[in-house]
């Protein structure tokens, strides 16, 4: 059985007229990150085939959800991963039978659509309309097990002749929806289904909203008269860790403190750059549609402004198979052989660092070509990793060290013996390679 996990993007983008960055930068990191097979379409920013655009509807991934593209007169349903496809810039409207959920425009940059997308800007799991829609969709799940996604049965796609107002109060919605749910689920196995509890839906929605912004981001920090590179990993639980190059050329820590997460709207007032240098800068930052913007400016201080802009180059699958992850975790820790450079090591995280599933805090990554540029000592080079996908006995994981090593690896568990291929690069120095050699706690390919 698959266990589905999800994430999200926030509201409108912060605007700045500072001549910052061209986000068309394509580095060795992108080469390592982008796989072009069909299974990987949901791990990239939309589907760029001809004039079509694709996205995934998440509250966990919602399959069987009806939608209508403005360029078509025929309804379709989301697939088993929650994916939908329309022409670029279509207005897409979502339905459960005759009940309209809402509409949005699908563009090249649309990766995930959530109940918050349909309710409106600046809405989250605490907004009544978002919470009501989330409760409604979860309650329709045909097997009543959201851990493997939300699947809406064909028998639920009927004409109820009822208009559902999702924007009413939580209490009024709960009092008015029971009859509708009974009609939609009475013919399902073990039906009819009750309305899911408010707290359960709240927690479930929050995970889904985080997925909108999760992924790997690459961009620049602007110090006024010079730009320096930044690479960030945003986890499925809203945590941010990464690395940036300082004005002095050092490889510094960037991201959030250990116990901080993004809001589910994709915002934070505490994104750090130049960390561990003794001159850490703290930025207000916001994620939206795969773009991160940030500024150190305060309302009463426009001097010495530091700006940040980064673009997502890898997004994560909306669902993954927990059984595959559990098998993979049984091989921890894993040392990936980078040849003469050294080893890249990580562990599954036992809650030592909030929101990041894979870490290494000691002896994590090799030193850079010039160790003087590494802020951390060789014994304390942190690594942070997250799951891109886990399915069909394979897990894909990305990991980033604070001194600039990036690894995009696929671990194959389908055979009698595990195998691995890892694309690695140094985001500042241009070094890169491919490794198939690794060592685990119970396996050695060297």
CSV table of N, CA and C in Angstrom, one decimal, residues 80-172:
chain,number,residue,atom,x,y,z
A,80,UNK,N,-4.3,8.7,-11.1
A,80,UNK,CA,-4.0,8.1,-9.7
A,80,UNK,C,-3.0,8.8,-8.9
A,81,UNK,N,-2.3,9.8,-9.6
A,81,UNK,CA,-1.3,10.6,-8.8
A,81,UNK,C,-1.9,12.0,-8.6
A,82,UNK,N,-3.1,12.2,-9.0
A,82,UNK,CA,-3.8,13.5,-8.8
A,82,UNK,C,-3.4,14.5,-9.9
A,83,UNK,N,-2.9,14.0,-11.0
A,83,UNK,CA,-2.4,14.9,-12.1
A,83,UNK,C,-3.6,15.3,-13.0
A,84,UNK,N,-3.5,16.5,-13.6
A,84,UNK,CA,-4.5,16.9,-14.6
A,84,UNK,C,-3.7,17.7,-15.7
A,85,UNK,N,-4.3,17.8,-16.8
A,85,UNK,CA,-3.6,18.4,-18.0
A,85,UNK,C,-4.6,19.3,-18.7
A,86,UNK,N,-4.2,20.5,-19.0
A,86,UNK,CA,-5.0,21.4,-19.8
A,86,UNK,C,-4.1,22.1,-20.8
A,87,UNK,N,-4.7,23.0,-21.7
A,87,UNK,CA,-3.8,23.9,-22.4
A,87,UNK,C,-3.3,25.0,-21.5
A,88,UNK,N,-2.1,25.5,-21.9
A,88,UNK,CA,-1.5,26.5,-21.1
A,88,UNK,C,-2.5,27.7,-21.0
A,89,UNK,N,-2.5,28.3,-19.8
A,89,UNK,CA,-3.3,29.5,-19.5
A,89,UNK,C,-4.8,29.2,-19.6
A,90,UNK,N,-5.2,27.9,-19.6
A,90,UNK,CA,-6.6,27.6,-19.4
A,90,UNK,C,-7.1,28.0,-18.0
A,91,UNK,N,-8.4,28.3,-17.9
A,91,UNK,CA,-9.0,28.3,-16.6
A,91,UNK,C,-9.6,26.9,-16.4
A,92,UNK,N,-9.2,26.3,-15.3
A,92,UNK,CA,-9.6,24.9,-15.0
A,92,UNK,C,-10.6,25.0,-13.8
A,93,UNK,N,-11.7,24.3,-13.9
A,93,UNK,CA,-12.7,24.3,-12.9
A,93,UNK,C,-12.9,22.9,-12.4
A,94,UNK,N,-13.0,22.7,-11.1
A,94,UNK,CA,-13.0,21.4,-10.4
A,94,UNK,C,-14.4,21.1,-9.9
A,95,UNK,N,-14.8,19.8,-10.1
A,95,UNK,CA,-16.1,19.4,-9.7
A,95,UNK,C,-16.1,18.0,-9.0
A,96,UNK,N,-17.1,17.8,-8.1
A,96,UNK,CA,-17.4,16.4,-7.7
A,96,UNK,C,-18.9,16.3,-8.1
A,97,UNK,N,-19.1,15.6,-9.2
A,97,UNK,CA,-20.4,15.5,-9.8
A,97,UNK,C,-20.9,16.9,-10.2
A,98,UNK,N,-22.0,17.3,-9.6
A,98,UNK,CA,-22.6,18.7,-10.0
A,98,UNK,C,-22.1,19.7,-9.0
A,99,UNK,N,-21.3,19.4,-8.0
A,99,UNK,CA,-20.8,20.3,-7.0
A,99,UNK,C,-19.5,21.0,-7.5
A,100,UNK,N,-19.5,22.3,-7.7
A,100,UNK,CA,-18.3,23.0,-8.1
A,100,UNK,C,-17.5,23.4,-6.9
A,101,UNK,N,-16.2,23.0,-7.0
A,101,UNK,CA,-15.2,23.4,-5.9
A,101,UNK,C,-14.6,24.8,-6.1
A,102,UNK,N,-14.3,25.1,-7.4
A,102,UNK,CA,-13.7,26.4,-7.6
A,102,UNK,C,-12.9,26.3,-8.9
A,103,UNK,N,-12.2,27.4,-9.2
A,103,UNK,CA,-11.4,27.4,-10.5
A,103,UNK,C,-10.1,28.2,-10.3
A,104,UNK,N,-9.2,27.9,-11.2
A,104,UNK,CA,-7.9,28.6,-11.2
A,104,UNK,C,-7.3,28.6,-12.6
A,105,UNK,N,-6.3,29.4,-12.9
A,105,UNK,CA,-5.6,29.4,-14.2
A,105,UNK,C,-4.4,28.5,-14.1
A,106,UNK,N,-4.2,27.6,-15.0
A,106,UNK,CA,-3.1,26.7,-15.1
A,106,UNK,C,-2.0,27.2,-16.1
A,107,UNK,N,-0.8,27.5,-15.6
A,107,UNK,CA,0.2,28.0,-16.4
A,107,UNK,C,1.5,27.1,-16.4
A,108,UNK,N,2.5,27.5,-17.1
A,108,UNK,CA,3.8,26.8,-17.1
A,108,UNK,C,4.3,26.6,-15.6
A,109,UNK,N,4.1,27.6,-14.8
A,109,UNK,CA,4.7,27.5,-13.5
A,109,UNK,C,3.8,26.8,-12.4
A,110,UNK,N,2.6,26.4,-12.8
A,110,UNK,CA,1.7,25.7,-11.9
A,110,UNK,C,2.2,24.2,-11.7
A,111,UNK,N,2.5,23.9,-10.5
A,111,UNK,CA,2.9,22.5,-10.2
A,111,UNK,C,1.9,21.8,-9.3
A,112,UNK,N,1.4,22.5,-8.3
A,112,UNK,CA,0.4,22.0,-7.4
A,112,UNK,C,-0.8,22.9,-7.3
A,113,UNK,N,-2.0,22.3,-7.2
A,113,UNK,CA,-3.2,23.0,-6.9
A,113,UNK,C,-3.8,22.4,-5.7
A,114,UNK,N,-4.2,23.3,-4.7
A,114,UNK,CA,-4.7,22.9,-3.4
A,114,UNK,C,-6.1,23.5,-3.2
A,115,UNK,N,-6.8,23.1,-2.2
A,115,UNK,CA,-8.0,23.8,-1.8
A,115,UNK,C,-7.8,25.3,-1.6
A,116,UNK,N,-6.6,25.6,-1.0
A,116,UNK,CA,-6.3,27.1,-0.8
A,116,UNK,C,-6.2,27.8,-2.1
A,117,UNK,N,-5.7,27.2,-3.2
A,117,UNK,CA,-5.7,27.8,-4.5
A,117,UNK,C,-7.0,28.2,-5.0
A,118,UNK,N,-8.0,27.3,-4.7
A,118,UNK,CA,-9.4,27.6,-5.2
A,118,UNK,C,-10.1,28.6,-4.4
A,119,UNK,N,-9.8,28.6,-3.1
A,119,UNK,CA,-10.5,29.6,-2.2
A,119,UNK,C,-10.0,31.0,-2.4
A,120,UNK,N,-8.7,31.2,-2.6
A,120,UNK,CA,-8.2,32.5,-2.9
A,120,UNK,C,-6.9,32.8,-2.3
A,121,UNK,N,-6.3,33.9,-2.6
A,121,UNK,CA,-5.0,34.3,-2.1
A,121,UNK,C,-5.0,34.5,-0.6
A,122,UNK,N,-3.8,34.2,0.0
A,122,UNK,CA,-3.5,34.4,1.4
A,122,UNK,C,-4.5,33.6,2.3
A,123,UNK,N,-4.8,32.4,1.8
A,123,UNK,CA,-5.6,31.4,2.6
A,123,UNK,C,-4.8,30.2,2.9
A,124,UNK,N,-5.1,29.6,4.1
A,124,UNK,CA,-4.4,28.5,4.5
A,124,UNK,C,-5.3,27.5,5.2
A,125,UNK,N,-4.7,26.6,6.0
A,125,UNK,CA,-5.5,25.5,6.6
A,125,UNK,C,-6.4,26.1,7.7
A,126,UNK,N,-6.2,27.4,8.1
A,126,UNK,CA,-7.0,28.0,9.2
A,126,UNK,C,-8.2,28.8,8.6
A,127,UNK,N,-8.2,28.9,7.2
A,127,UNK,CA,-9.3,29.6,6.6
A,127,UNK,C,-10.5,28.7,6.5
A,128,UNK,N,-11.7,29.2,6.8
A,128,UNK,CA,-12.8,28.3,6.9
A,128,UNK,C,-13.1,27.6,5.5
A,129,UNK,N,-13.0,28.3,4.4
A,129,UNK,CA,-13.3,27.7,3.1
A,129,UNK,C,-12.3,26.6,2.8
A,130,UNK,N,-11.0,26.8,3.1
A,130,UNK,CA,-10.0,25.8,2.8
A,130,UNK,C,-10.3,24.6,3.7
A,131,UNK,N,-10.5,24.8,5.0
A,131,UNK,CA,-10.8,23.7,5.9
A,131,UNK,C,-12.1,22.9,5.5
A,132,UNK,N,-13.1,23.6,5.1
A,132,UNK,CA,-14.3,23.0,4.7
A,132,UNK,C,-14.1,22.1,3.5
A,133,UNK,N,-13.4,22.6,2.5
A,133,UNK,CA,-13.2,21.9,1.3
A,133,UNK,C,-12.3,20.7,1.5
A,134,UNK,N,-11.3,20.9,2.4
A,134,UNK,CA,-10.4,19.7,2.8
A,134,UNK,C,-11.2,18.6,3.5
A,135,UNK,N,-12.1,19.0,4.4
A,135,UNK,CA,-12.9,18.0,5.1
A,135,UNK,C,-13.8,17.3,4.1
A,136,UNK,N,-14.4,18.0,3.2
A,136,UNK,CA,-15.2,17.4,2.2
A,136,UNK,C,-14.5,16.4,1.3
A,137,UNK,N,-13.3,16.7,0.8
A,137,UNK,CA,-12.6,15.8,-0.1
A,137,UNK,C,-12.1,14.6,0.7
A,138,UNK,N,-11.6,14.8,1.9
A,138,UNK,CA,-11.1,13.7,2.7
A,138,UNK,C,-12.2,12.7,3.0
A,139,UNK,N,-13.4,13.3,3.3
A,139,UNK,CA,-14.6,12.4,3.6
A,139,UNK,C,-15.0,11.6,2.5
A,140,UNK,N,-14.7,12.0,1.2
A,140,UNK,CA,-15.1,11.3,0.0
A,140,UNK,C,-14.2,10.1,-0.3
A,141,UNK,N,-13.0,10.1,0.4
A,141,UNK,CA,-12.0,9.0,0.1
A,141,UNK,C,-12.6,7.6,0.1
A,142,UNK,N,-12.5,6.9,-1.1
A,142,UNK,CA,-13.3,5.7,-1.2
A,142,UNK,C,-12.9,4.6,-0.3
A,143,UNK,N,-11.6,4.6,0.2
A,143,UNK,CA,-11.2,3.5,1.1
A,143,UNK,C,-11.0,4.1,2.5
A,144,UNK,N,-11.3,5.4,2.7
A,144,UNK,CA,-11.2,6.0,4.1
A,144,UNK,C,-9.8,5.8,4.7
A,145,UNK,N,-8.8,5.9,3.8
A,145,UNK,CA,-7.4,5.8,4.3
A,145,UNK,C,-6.6,6.8,3.6
A,146,UNK,N,-6.5,8.0,4.1
A,146,UNK,CA,-5.8,9.1,3.4
A,146,UNK,C,-4.3,8.9,3.3
A,147,UNK,N,-3.7,7.9,4.0
A,147,UNK,CA,-2.3,7.6,3.9
A,147,UNK,C,-1.9,7.2,2.6
A,148,UNK,N,-2.8,6.7,1.8
A,148,UNK,CA,-2.5,6.3,0.4
A,148,UNK,C,-3.2,7.2,-0.6
A,149,UNK,N,-3.5,8.4,-0.2
A,149,UNK,CA,-4.1,9.4,-1.1
A,149,UNK,C,-5.6,9.4,-1.0
A,150,UNK,N,-6.2,10.4,-1.6
A,150,UNK,CA,-7.6,10.5,-1.7
A,150,UNK,C,-8.1,10.1,-3.0
A,151,UNK,N,-9.0,9.1,-3.0
A,151,UNK,CA,-9.5,8.5,-4.3
A,151,UNK,C,-11.0,8.7,-4.3
A,152,UNK,N,-11.5,9.5,-5.3
A,152,UNK,CA,-12.9,9.7,-5.4
A,152,UNK,C,-13.5,8.7,-6.4
A,153,UNK,N,-14.5,7.9,-5.9
A,153,UNK,CA,-15.1,6.8,-6.7
A,153,UNK,C,-16.0,7.4,-7.7
A,154,UNK,N,-16.1,6.7,-8.9
A,154,UNK,CA,-17.1,7.1,-9.9
A,154,UNK,C,-18.5,7.3,-9.4
A,155,UNK,N,-18.9,6.4,-8.4
A,155,UNK,CA,-20.2,6.4,-7.9
A,155,UNK,C,-20.5,7.7,-7.1
A,156,UNK,N,-19.4,8.4,-6.8
A,156,UNK,CA,-19.6,9.7,-6.0
A,156,UNK,C,-19.8,10.9,-7.0
A,157,UNK,N,-19.6,10.7,-8.3
A,157,UNK,CA,-19.6,11.8,-9.2
A,157,UNK,C,-21.0,11.9,-9.8
A,158,UNK,N,-22.0,12.3,-9.0
A,158,UNK,CA,-23.4,12.3,-9.4
A,158,UNK,C,-23.9,13.7,-9.2
A,159,UNK,N,-25.1,13.9,-9.8
A,159,UNK,CA,-25.8,15.2,-9.7
A,159,UNK,C,-26.7,15.2,-8.4
A,160,UNK,N,-26.3,16.0,-7.5
A,160,UNK,CA,-27.0,16.1,-6.2
A,160,UNK,C,-28.1,17.2,-6.2
A,161,UNK,N,-28.0,18.1,-7.2
A,161,UNK,CA,-28.9,19.3,-7.3
A,161,UNK,C,-28.8,20.2,-6.1
A,162,UNK,N,-27.6,20.2,-5.5
A,162,UNK,CA,-27.4,21.0,-4.3
A,162,UNK,C,-26.1,21.9,-4.6
A,163,UNK,N,-26.2,23.1,-4.2
A,163,UNK,CA,-25.1,24.0,-4.2
A,163,UNK,C,-24.4,24.0,-2.9
A,164,UNK,N,-23.1,23.7,-2.9
A,164,UNK,CA,-22.4,23.7,-1.6
A,164,UNK,C,-21.6,25.0,-1.5
A,165,UNK,N,-21.8,25.7,-0.4
A,165,UNK,CA,-21.0,26.9,-0.1
A,165,UNK,C,-19.9,26.6,0.9
A,166,UNK,N,-18.7,26.5,0.3
A,166,UNK,CA,-17.5,26.2,1.1
A,166,UNK,C,-17.0,27.4,2.0
A,167,UNK,N,-17.5,28.6,1.6
A,167,UNK,CA,-17.0,29.8,2.3
A,167,UNK,C,-17.8,30.1,3.6
A,168,UNK,N,-18.8,29.3,3.9
A,168,UNK,CA,-19.5,29.5,5.2
A,168,UNK,C,-18.7,29.1,6.4
A,169,UNK,N,-19.1,29.4,7.6
A,169,UNK,CA,-18.4,29.1,8.8
A,169,UNK,C,-18.2,27.5,8.9
A,170,UNK,N,-17.2,27.1,9.6
A,170,UNK,CA,-16.9,25.7,9.8
A,170,UNK,C,-18.1,25.0,10.4
A,171,UNK,N,-18.8,25.7,11.4
A,171,UNK,CA,-19.9,25.1,12.1
A,171,UNK,C,-21.1,24.9,11.1
A,172,UNK,N,-21.4,26.0,10.3
A,172,UNK,CA,-22.5,25.9,9.4
A,172,UNK,C,-22.3,24.9,8.3
